[in-house]
Structure formats: C-alpha cells, structure tokens
Short mmCIF file of C-alpha atoms and ligand atoms in Angstrom, two decimals:
data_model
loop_
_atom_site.label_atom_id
_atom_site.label_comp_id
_atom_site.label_asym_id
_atom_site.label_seq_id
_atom_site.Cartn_x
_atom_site.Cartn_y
_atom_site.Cartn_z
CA UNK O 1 71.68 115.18 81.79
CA UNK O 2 74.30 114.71 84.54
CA UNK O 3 77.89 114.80 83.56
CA UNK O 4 79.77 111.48 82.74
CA UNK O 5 82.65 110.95 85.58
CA UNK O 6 86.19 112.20 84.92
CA UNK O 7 89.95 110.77 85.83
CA UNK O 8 91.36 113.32 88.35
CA UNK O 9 93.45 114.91 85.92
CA UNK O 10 89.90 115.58 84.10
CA UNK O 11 92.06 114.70 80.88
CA UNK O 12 89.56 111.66 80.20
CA UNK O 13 85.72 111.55 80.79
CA UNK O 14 84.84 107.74 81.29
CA UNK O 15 82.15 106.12 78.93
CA UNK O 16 79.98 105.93 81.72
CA UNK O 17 77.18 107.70 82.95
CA UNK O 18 78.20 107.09 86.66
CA UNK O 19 80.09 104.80 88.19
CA UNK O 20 78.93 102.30 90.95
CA UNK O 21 79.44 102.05 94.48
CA UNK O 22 78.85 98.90 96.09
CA UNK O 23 78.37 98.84 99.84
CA UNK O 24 79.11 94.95 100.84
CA UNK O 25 80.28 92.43 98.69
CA UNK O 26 76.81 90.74 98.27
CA UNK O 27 76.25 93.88 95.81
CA UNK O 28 79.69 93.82 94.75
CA UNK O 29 79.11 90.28 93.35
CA UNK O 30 75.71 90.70 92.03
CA UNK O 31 76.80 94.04 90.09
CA UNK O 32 79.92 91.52 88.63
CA UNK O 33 78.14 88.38 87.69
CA UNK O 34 75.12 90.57 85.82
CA UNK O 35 77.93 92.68 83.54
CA UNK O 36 79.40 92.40 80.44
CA UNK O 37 82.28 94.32 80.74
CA UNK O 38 83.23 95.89 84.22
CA UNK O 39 86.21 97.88 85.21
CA UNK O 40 86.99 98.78 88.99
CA UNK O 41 88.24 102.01 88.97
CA UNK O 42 90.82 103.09 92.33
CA UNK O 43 91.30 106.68 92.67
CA UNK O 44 91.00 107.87 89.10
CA UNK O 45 94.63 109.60 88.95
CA UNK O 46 95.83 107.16 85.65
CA UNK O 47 96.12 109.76 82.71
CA UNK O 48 95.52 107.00 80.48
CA UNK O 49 92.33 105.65 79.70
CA UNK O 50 93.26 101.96 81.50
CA UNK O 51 90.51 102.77 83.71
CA UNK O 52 87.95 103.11 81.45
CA UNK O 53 84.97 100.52 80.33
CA UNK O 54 82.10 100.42 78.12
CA UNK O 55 80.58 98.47 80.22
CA UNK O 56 79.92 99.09 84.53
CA UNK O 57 82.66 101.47 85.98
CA UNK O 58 83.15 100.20 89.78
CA UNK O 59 84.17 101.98 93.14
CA UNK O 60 85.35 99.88 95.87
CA UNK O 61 85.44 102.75 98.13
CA UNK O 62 82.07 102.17 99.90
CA UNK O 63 83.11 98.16 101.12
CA UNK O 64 84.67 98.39 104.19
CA UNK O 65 87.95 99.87 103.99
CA UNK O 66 89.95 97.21 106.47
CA UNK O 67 93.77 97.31 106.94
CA UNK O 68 94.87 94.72 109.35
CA UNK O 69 98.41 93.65 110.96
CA UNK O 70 98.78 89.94 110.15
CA UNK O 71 98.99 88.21 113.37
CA UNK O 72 103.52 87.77 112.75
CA UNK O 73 103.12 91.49 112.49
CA UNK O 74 105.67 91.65 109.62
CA UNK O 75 102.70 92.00 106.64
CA UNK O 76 99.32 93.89 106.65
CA UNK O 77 96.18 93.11 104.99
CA UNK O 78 94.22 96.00 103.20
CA UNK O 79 91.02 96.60 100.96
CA UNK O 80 91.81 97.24 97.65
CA UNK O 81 90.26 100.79 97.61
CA UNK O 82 92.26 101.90 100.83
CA UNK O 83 94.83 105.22 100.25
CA UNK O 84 98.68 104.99 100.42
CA UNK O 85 98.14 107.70 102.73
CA UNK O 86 95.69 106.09 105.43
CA UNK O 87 97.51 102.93 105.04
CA UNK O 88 100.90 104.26 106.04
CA UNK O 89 99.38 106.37 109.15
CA UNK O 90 97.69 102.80 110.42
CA UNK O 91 101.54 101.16 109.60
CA UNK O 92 103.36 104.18 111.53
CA UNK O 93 100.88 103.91 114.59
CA UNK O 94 101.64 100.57 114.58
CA UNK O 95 105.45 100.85 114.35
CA UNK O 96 105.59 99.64 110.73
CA UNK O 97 106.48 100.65 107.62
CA UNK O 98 106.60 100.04 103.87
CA UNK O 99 109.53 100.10 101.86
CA UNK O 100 108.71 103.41 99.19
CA UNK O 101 105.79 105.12 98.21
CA UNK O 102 104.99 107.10 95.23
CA UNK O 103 105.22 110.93 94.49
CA UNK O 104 101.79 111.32 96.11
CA UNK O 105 99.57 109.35 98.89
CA UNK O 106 96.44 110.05 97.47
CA UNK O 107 96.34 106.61 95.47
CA UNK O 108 94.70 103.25 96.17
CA UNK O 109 97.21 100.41 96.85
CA UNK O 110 95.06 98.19 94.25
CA UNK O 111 95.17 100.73 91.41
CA UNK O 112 98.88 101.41 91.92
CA UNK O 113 99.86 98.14 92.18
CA UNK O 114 97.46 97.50 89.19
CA UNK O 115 99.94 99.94 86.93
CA UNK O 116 103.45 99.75 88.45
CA UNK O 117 103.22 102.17 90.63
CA UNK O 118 106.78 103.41 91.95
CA UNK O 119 108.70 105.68 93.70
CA UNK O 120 112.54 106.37 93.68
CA UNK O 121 115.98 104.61 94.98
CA UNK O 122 118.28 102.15 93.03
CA UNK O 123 117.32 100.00 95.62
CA UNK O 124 113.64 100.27 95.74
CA UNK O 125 110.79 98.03 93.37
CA UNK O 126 107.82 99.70 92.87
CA UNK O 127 105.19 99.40 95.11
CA UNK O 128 103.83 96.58 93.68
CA UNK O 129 107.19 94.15 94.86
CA UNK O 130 105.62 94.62 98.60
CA UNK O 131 102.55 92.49 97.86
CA UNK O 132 103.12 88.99 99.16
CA UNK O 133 99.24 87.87 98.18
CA UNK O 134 96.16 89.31 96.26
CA UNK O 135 92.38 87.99 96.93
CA UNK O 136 90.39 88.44 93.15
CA UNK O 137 87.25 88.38 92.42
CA UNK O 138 86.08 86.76 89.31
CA UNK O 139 83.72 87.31 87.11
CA UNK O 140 81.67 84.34 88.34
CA UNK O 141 81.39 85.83 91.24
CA UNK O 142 83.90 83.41 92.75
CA UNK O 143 86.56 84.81 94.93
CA UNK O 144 90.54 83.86 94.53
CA UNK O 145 93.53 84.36 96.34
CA UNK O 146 97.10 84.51 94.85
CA UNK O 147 100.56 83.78 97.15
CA UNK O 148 103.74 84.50 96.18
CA UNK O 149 105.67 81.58 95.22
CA UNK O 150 102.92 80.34 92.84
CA UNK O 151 103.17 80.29 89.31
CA UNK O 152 100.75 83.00 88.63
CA UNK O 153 101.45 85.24 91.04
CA UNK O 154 103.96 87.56 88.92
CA UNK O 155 101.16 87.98 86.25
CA UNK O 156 98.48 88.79 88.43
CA UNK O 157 99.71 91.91 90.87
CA UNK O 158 100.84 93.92 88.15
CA UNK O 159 97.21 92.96 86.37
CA UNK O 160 96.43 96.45 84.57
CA UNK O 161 92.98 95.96 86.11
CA UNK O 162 92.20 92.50 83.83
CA UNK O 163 92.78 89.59 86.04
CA UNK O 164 89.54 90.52 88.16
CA UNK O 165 88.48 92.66 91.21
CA UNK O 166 91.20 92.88 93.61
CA UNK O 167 89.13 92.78 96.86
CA UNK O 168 92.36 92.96 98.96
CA UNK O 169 96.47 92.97 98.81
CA UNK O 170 98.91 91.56 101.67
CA UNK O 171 101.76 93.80 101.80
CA UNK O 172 104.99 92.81 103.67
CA UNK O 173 106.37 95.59 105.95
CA UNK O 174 109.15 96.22 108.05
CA UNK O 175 110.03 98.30 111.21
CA UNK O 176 108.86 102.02 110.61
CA UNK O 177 112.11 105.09 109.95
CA UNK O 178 112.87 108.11 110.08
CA UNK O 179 113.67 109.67 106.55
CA UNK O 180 115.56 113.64 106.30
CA UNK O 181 114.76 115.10 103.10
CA UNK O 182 117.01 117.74 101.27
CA UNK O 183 116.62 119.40 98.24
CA UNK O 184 119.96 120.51 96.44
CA UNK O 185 119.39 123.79 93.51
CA UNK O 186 121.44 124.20 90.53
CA UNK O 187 123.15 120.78 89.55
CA UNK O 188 125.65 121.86 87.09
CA UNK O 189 125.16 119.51 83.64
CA UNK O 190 129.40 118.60 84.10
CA UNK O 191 128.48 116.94 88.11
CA UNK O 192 125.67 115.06 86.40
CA UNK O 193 127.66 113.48 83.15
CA UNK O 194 130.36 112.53 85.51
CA UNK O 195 128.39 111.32 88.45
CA UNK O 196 124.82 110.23 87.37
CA UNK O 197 125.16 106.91 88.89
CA UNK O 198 126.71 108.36 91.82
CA UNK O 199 124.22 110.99 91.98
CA UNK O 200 120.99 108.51 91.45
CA UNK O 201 122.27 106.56 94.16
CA UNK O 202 123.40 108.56 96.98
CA UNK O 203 120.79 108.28 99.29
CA UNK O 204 117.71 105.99 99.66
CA UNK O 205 115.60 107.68 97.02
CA UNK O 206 117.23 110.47 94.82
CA UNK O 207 114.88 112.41 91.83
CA UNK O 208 116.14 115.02 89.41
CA UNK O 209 113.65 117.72 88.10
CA UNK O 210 114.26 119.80 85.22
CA UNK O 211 112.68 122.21 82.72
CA UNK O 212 115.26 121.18 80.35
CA UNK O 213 116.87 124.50 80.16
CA UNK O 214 119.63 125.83 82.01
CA UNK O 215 121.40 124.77 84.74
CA UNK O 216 119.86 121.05 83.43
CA UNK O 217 118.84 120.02 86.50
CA UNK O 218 117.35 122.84 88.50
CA UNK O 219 116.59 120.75 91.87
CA UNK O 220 117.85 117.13 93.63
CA UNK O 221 114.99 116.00 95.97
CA UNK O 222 117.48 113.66 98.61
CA UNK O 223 115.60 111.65 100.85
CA UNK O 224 117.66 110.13 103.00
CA UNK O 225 117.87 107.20 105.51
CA UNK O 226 119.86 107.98 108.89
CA UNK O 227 119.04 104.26 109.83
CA UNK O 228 120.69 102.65 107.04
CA UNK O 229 123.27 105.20 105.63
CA UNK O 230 124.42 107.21 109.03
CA UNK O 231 124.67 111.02 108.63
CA UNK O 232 123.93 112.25 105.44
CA UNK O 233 127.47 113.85 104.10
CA UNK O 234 125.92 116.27 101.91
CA UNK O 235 126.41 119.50 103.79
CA UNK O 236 125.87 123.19 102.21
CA UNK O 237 126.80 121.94 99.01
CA UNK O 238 126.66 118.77 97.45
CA UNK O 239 128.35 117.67 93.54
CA UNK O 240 128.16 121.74 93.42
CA UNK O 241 125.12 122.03 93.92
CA UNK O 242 123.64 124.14 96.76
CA UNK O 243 121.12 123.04 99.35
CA UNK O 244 118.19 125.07 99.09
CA UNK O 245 117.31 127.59 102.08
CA UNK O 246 113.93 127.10 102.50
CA UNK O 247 111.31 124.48 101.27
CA UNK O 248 110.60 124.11 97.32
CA UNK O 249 107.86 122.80 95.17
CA UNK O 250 108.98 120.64 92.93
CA UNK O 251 106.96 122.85 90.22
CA UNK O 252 108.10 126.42 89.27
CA UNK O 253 106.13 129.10 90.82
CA UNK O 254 104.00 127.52 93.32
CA UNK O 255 103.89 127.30 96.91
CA UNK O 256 105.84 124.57 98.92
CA UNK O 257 102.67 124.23 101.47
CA UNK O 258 101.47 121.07 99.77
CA UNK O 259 104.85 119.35 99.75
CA UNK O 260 106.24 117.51 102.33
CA UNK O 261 108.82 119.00 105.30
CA UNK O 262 112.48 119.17 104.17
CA UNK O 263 115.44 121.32 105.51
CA UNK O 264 116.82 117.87 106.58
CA UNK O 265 114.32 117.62 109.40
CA UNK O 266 113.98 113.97 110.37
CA UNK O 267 110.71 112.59 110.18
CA UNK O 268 108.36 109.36 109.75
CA UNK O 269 108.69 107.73 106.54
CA UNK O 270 105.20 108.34 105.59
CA UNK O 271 105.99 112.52 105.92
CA UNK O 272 109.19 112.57 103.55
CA UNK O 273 109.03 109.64 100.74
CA UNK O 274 106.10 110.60 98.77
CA UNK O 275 106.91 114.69 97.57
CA UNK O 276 103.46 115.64 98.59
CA UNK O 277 101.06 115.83 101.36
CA UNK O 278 97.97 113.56 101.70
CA UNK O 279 95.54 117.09 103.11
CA UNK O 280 96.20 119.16 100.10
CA UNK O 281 96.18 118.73 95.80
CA UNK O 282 99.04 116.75 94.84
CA UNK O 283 102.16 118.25 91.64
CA UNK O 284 99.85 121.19 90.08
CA UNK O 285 96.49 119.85 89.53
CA UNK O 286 96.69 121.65 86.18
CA UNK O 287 98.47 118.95 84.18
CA UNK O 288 98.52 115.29 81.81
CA UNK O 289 101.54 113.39 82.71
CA UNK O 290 103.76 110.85 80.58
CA UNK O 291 106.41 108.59 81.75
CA UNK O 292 109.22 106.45 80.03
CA UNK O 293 111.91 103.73 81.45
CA UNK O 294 114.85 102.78 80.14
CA UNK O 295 117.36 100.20 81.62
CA UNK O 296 119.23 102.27 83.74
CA UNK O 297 122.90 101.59 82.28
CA UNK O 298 121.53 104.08 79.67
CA UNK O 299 119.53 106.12 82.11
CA UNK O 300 122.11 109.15 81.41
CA UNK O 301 122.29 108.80 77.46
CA UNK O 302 118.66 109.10 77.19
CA UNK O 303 118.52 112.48 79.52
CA UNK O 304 121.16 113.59 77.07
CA UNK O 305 119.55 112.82 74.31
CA UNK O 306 116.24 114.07 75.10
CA UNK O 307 118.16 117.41 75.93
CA UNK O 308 119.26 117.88 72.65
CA UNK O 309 116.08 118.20 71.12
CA UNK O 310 114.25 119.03 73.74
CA UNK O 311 113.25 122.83 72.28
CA UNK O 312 110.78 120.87 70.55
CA UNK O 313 108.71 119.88 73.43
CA UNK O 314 110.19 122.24 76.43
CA UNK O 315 107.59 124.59 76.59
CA UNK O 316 104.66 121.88 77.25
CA UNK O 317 106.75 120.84 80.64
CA UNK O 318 105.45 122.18 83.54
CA UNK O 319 108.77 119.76 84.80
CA UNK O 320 110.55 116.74 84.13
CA UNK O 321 111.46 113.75 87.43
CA UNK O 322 114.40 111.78 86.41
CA UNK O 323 114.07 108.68 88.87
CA UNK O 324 115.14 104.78 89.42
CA UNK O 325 113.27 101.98 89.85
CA UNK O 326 114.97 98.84 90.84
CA UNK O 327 114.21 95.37 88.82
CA UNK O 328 111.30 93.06 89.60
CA UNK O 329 109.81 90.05 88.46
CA UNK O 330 106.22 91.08 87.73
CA UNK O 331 105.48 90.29 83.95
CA UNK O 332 103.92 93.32 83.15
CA UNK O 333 106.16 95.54 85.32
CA UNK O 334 108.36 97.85 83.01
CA UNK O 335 111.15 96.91 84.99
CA UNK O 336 110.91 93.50 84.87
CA UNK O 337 114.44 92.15 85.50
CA UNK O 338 116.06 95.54 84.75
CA UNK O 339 116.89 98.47 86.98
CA UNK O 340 115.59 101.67 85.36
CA UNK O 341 115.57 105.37 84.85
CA UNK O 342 111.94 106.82 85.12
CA UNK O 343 111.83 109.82 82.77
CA UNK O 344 108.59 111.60 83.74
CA UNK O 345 106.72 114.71 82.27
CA UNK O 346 104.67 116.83 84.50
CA UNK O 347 103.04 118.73 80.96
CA UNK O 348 100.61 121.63 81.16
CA UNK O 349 97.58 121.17 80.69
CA UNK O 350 96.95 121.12 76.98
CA UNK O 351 96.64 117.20 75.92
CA UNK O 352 96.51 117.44 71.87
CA UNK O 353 99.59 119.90 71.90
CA UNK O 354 101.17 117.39 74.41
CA UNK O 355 99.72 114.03 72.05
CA UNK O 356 101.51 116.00 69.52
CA UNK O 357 104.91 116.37 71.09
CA UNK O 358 105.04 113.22 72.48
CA UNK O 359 106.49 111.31 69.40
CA UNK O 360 109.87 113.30 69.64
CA UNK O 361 110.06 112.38 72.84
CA UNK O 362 109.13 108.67 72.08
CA UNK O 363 111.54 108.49 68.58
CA UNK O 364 114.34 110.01 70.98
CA UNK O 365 114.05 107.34 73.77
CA UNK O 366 113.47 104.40 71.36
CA UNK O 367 117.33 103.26 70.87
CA UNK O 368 116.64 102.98 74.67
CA UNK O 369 114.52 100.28 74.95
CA UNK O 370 111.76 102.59 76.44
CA UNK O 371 108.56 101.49 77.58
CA UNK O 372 105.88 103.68 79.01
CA UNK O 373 103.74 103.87 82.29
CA UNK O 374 100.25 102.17 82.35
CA UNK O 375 99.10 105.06 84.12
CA UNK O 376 100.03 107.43 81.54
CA UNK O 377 100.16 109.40 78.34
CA UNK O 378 101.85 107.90 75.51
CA UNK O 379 101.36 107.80 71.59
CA UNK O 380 104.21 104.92 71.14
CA UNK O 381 102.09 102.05 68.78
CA UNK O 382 101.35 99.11 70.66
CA UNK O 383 103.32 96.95 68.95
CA UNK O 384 106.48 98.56 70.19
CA UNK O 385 104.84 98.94 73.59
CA UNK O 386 104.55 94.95 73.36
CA UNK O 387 107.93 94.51 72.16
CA UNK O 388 109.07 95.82 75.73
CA UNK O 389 107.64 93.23 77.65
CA UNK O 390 108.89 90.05 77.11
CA UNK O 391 105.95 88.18 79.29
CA UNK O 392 103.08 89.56 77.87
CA UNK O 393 102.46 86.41 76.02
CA UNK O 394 102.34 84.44 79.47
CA UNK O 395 99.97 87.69 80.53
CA UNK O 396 97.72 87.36 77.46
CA UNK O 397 97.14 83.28 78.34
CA UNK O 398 96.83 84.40 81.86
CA UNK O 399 93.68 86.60 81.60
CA UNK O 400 91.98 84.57 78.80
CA UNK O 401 92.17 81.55 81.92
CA UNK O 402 91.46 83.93 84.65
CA UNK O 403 88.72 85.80 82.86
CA UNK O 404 87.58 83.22 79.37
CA UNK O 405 84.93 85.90 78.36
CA UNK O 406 87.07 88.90 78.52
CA UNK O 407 84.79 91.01 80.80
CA UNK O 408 87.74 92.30 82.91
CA UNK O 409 89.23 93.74 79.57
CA UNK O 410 88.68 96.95 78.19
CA UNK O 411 89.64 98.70 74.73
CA UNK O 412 93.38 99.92 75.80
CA UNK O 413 94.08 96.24 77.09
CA UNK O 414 92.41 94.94 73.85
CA UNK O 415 94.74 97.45 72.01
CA UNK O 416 97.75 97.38 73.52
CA UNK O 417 98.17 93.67 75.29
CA UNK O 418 95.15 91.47 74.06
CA UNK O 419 95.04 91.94 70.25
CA UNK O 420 94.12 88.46 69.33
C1 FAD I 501 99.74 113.93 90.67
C2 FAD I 501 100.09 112.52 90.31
C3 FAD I 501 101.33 112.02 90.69
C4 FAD I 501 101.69 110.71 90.34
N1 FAD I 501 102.89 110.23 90.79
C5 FAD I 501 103.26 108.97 90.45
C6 FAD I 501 104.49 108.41 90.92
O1 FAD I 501 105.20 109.03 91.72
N2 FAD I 501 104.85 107.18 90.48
C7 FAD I 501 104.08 106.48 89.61
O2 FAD I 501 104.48 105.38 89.20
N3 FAD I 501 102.87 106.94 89.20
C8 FAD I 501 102.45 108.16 89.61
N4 FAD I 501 101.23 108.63 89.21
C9 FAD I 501 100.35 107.71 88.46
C10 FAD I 501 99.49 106.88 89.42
O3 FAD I 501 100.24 106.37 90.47
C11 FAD I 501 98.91 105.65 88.69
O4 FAD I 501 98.17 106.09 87.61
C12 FAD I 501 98.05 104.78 89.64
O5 FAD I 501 97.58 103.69 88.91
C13 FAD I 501 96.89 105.55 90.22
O6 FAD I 501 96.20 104.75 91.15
P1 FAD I 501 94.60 104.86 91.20
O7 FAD I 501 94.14 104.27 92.47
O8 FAD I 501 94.19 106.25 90.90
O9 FAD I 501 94.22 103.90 89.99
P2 FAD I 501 93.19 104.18 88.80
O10 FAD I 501 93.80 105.19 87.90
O11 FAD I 501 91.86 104.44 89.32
O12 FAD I 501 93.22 102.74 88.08
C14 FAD I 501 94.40 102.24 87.54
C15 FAD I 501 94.17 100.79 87.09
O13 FAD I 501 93.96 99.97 88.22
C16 FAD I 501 92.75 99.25 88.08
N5 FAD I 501 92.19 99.06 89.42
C17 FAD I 501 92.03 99.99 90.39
N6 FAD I 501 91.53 99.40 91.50
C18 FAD I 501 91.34 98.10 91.21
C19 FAD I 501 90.85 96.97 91.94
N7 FAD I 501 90.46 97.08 93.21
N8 FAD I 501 90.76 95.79 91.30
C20 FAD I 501 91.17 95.65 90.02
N9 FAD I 501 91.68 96.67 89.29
C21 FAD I 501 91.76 97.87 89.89
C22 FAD I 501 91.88 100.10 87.17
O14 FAD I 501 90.90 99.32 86.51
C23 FAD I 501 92.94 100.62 86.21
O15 FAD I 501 93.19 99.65 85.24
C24 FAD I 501 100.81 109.90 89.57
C25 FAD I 501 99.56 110.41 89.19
C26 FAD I 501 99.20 111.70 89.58
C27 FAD I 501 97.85 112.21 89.18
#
C-alpha cells in the first residue's frame, strides 16, 4: 500500500491516502462541490496538524501559478500556491518589493498568510498585513473576493484554512531595497536586560538565537536597511557583542551554505530578510518547531523567565529565535492590536520528548498572555488558546456564514476555535 503523505517536517502523516492535484479550476471546483470535508494544503511546512482533513487533502500547485503587477504597479496579484521565493524574484525583476518575509522562502503566500506567518522588526506585521484582497472559493463551488475595508476582511486572511480555497491574494508592494545583514556573537545577558528594546529595534529586523546556556544569547542576526536608517553604526562590536568573521548558521554545527549572504554585503531584499536560501533545505531539516507571543512590553520578562527553568527543556533545543512582530488587525492574528515578542523553538527531532517539555515552557509564559503559532507545536488546552484571541467569536460566526456545513473545518479548528 503506498504511504499516506507527510508535513515537511515528516512530524505528521495526513489522514489521507494522497492528496489531490487539480490542474484548472473546472477540476478544482468539481473535486470541492463533491466533498465532505476538504482541506487545501500549501507547502506542508505547519508542524501542527492545521493542515490535515479526514476528508480530500488539496494541492493548488498544478493551477496555473500566475503572479501579476496590478496595472498602478504598487500591488501584485498571485495564485495561492505560488512560493515566497518565486514571488519575490518576479517583484525584484520588476523593481518591487514586499515589506518582510519569513525565516525561509520555501512557503506558499496562501498557507502563510493562512497561519500568521511573520518575520522580524518592531515595525513589521506579518506577512499577512500585505494582503489588500483575497479571491475564495466556496464550497458551492462559487468563487468570492474579499477587499480591505470590508467588514469581513480581517477574519478572512488570517482564515487558518476554514473560510474556503484561497484561489489568489493581492499583496501591496513598494519600491524594491537593498538590505546588509550582520550577525553579532556573544551578547552578554547584562547588554540584553538593559537594552532589549533597544536591541529588538535597532535595525529593520533584529532576531536573537540562543541555546539557553551561556553567553544567553549566542548570535544577533541584524538586517539592516541603508535606505531608511543610513549607515548601519554597528561597527566591530556592537552592545559588546562582536561581529562575527565569517558567515554563521543560525543552528550549531552546521554549514552556513544554505543561509543567506551576510558580512554586511548589501543586497536585494529577497537575498537577506528571510535567514535561508530558496535552492537548498531550510533551519536543519531534522526538527518540530513551537512558537509563543507575548505582548512585547513583557517580551524581556518572559526570556528571563523561561531562562530560569530552562534546564528542564534545554537539551530538546536545537535553538531558540527571540523576534518582534508588530500589531495588526487580523482577528485571528496573535498579534492582533499588540506588538509582540516571538519566542520560537527550533527542537530536535524527537516530538513526544518535546510534547512532554512543552508544558514548562507553556506554564512559564502563561502570566504573559502567550498564545501560540497556528503553524506549530503546542500542548496549551484550547480553552486558554481561545482566551488569547479576543475575536474568535466574530471568527466562529464568520465561517459558520462563509462555510454553513463546516466542510472547510477540520478536527484542530473544531478543537481549538469551533467547539460548538
Ligand atoms: C523551517 C521552517 C521555518 C519556518 N519559519 C517561520 C517563520 O520564520 N515565521 C513563521 O511565522 N513561521 C515559520 N514557519 C512556519 C510556516 O511559515 C507556517 O507553518 C506556514 O503556514 C507554512 O506555509 P505552508 O504553505 O507550508 O502552509 P501549510 O502548512 O501547507 O498550511 C497551513 C494552513 O494554510 C491552509 N492553506 C494553505 N493553502 C491554502 C489555500 N490556498 N487556501 C486555503 N487554505 C490554505 C492549510 O489548510 C493550513 O490550514 C516555519 C516552518 C518551517 C518548516
């Protein structure tokens, strides 16, 4: 019997034999209006299972994958299924540009936007606050699409894959830059309790990593904008900490090949925001991930606190990324009018000792007011997951219009944001 299909991580085997693979929208919309339940699934890289169905699991990657200027020139128009990383060549070419990306450019702009998606900056949404309108299909078969400006449109972009097929997104862009990345080694723990804020925000997108041992924060990934912030004033060394003198993986022990040029070199914005590059296996490949926000005015207590215990889940992290996200207005966006700190876990391998862990984590962040990442691992119970989104009522209502027999939803919606 052929093997049931697998999330990227390979943490998660779908409940599927395969999944389909439409190839025009004819098919597309006869494979919808004959299910039950159908998921679309983007790239597969959620940890979670928010891509999974019981019902028909969905590719969008054989429709045609279209990415168009709008006329203005100031938005584009992509399929769902298209790659951060094709989309932002086709931007560049065209002397545009989008205002972050994520850690990697291997994922589809539907699926990210689907889960929050973000990158770093105190200045930056996630990826998701670029999309200006969304065309859905429905389960009728019907197709939809959303603007900005209507009522609706902040509960659909960020729709965890339940308000229908996102056929294509309308992103707005702006002129393409030029973006000098710098990594800093050895930031001692006294720079970062006396200058977190400082620190998060001196440059267009700043991220800690740590192994939560000593020094705390073992590199500072700077990626800098010469356009908007002049010469970056770092120099050799930088809140003590010393620039690195020669490229680093954000990961301990492997090679820098797969990440993206640094040294300062100045290069399109496509080449330096996300850490890795599109040709070769994003982080380790070897890994689950987890991910936790808190409102960033306690961004720097909750890194302190989760140092203190962290000898009880240290030796599952293959690394930490301490980020910011800036607020939006998406319901079901964890930073939904609040600025953030992103706590991520890059965790070996090994999901039940991870599952296990997690809790200490979870307990430690909870004064916090954390909330995880759609994308992935948690154990937190759903009604404290609920309890950090204040729309999710307005979401629930949402979906049950949008989709009255429920065929978009899946068992982790119906869990965590659909329980009655
Ligand atoms: C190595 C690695 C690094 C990562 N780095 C980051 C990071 O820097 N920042 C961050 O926030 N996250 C990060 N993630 C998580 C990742 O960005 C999210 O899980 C994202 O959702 C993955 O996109 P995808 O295309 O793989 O979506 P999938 O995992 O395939 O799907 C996610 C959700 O979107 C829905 N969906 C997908 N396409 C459609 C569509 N066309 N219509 C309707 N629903 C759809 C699915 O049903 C599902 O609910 C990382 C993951 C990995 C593996």
């Amino acid at each position: 019997m052929a093997q049931r299909p697998t999330n990227w991580a390979g943490n998660l085997t779908f409940h599927v034999e395969h999944v389909h693979r439409p190839a025009s929208l004819d098919e597309l919309r006869e494979l919808v209006t004959r299910s039950h339940r159908l998921r679309v699934l983007g790239t597969g890289h959620s940890f979670s299972a928010i891509a999974d169905t019981t019902g028909n699991l969905v590719s969008l990657a054989g429709l045609p994958q279209s990415i168009a200027m709008d006329p203005d020139g100031t938005s584009v128009t992509v399929a769902g299924a298209v790659r951060y990383g094709e989309l932002s060549e086709y931007l560049h070419r065209h002397g545009r540009a989008l205002h972050n990306l994520g850690s990697l450019p291997h994922i589809s702009v539907a699926g990210s936007c689907a889960t929050a998606t973000h990158g770093s900056g105190v200045g930056n949404g996630g990826l998701a606050t670029a999309v200006t309108s969304m065309t859905v299909m429905s389960a009728d078969g019907t197709v939809r699409t959303f603007h900005a400006g209507e009522d609706v449109f902040a509960g659909v972009v960020v729709g965890l894959g339940t308000v229908g097929v996102v056929l294509d997104l309308t992103l707005t862009t702006e002129p393409t830059y030029n973006v000098e990345q710098y990594v800093y080694e050895d930031l001692p723990r006294s720079e970062l309790d006396d200058h977190f804020d400082a620190i998060m925000s001196a440059a267009y997108s700043v991220s800690l990593f740590t192994q939560w041992q000593d020094p705390l924060i073992r590199q500072v990934w700077v990626k800098h904008r010469p356009d908007r912030h002049g010469v970056w004033q770092g120099g050799e060394t930088w809140h003590r900490a010393r620039l690195a003198d020669g490229p680093r993986h954000p990961l301990p022990g492997i090679s820098p090949v797969s990440c993206t040029e640094q040294l300062g070199v100045a290069g399109p914005w496509q080449e330096r925001l996300p850490h890795f590059r599109l040709d070769f296996t994003p982080s380790n490949g070897e890994e689950v991930q987890s991910e936790f926000f808190v409102p960033r005015e306690h961004g720097l207590a909750a890194v302190q606190a989760l140092h203190e215990v962290s000898s009880g889940f240290s030796h599952l992290v293959q690394a930490t990324e301490i980020r910011t996200v800036a607020a939006d207005t998406h319901w079901m966006s964890p930073y939904y009018q609040r600025d953030v700190v992103a706590v991520h876990f890059t965790w070996v391998k090994d999901q039940t000792r991870v599952l296990a862990a997690l809790p200490l984590v979870e307990k430690t962040l909870a004064p916090y007011r954390a909330v995880p990442h759609w994308g992935k691992l948690t154990t937190m119970p759903a009604d404290e997951v609920r309890a950090g989104f204040p729309r999710i009522g307005d979401f629930r209502e949402l979906a049950r219009t949008l989709d009255p027999q429920g065929m978009f939803r899946n068992d982790f919606v119906d869990r965590v944001v659909c329980t009655v």
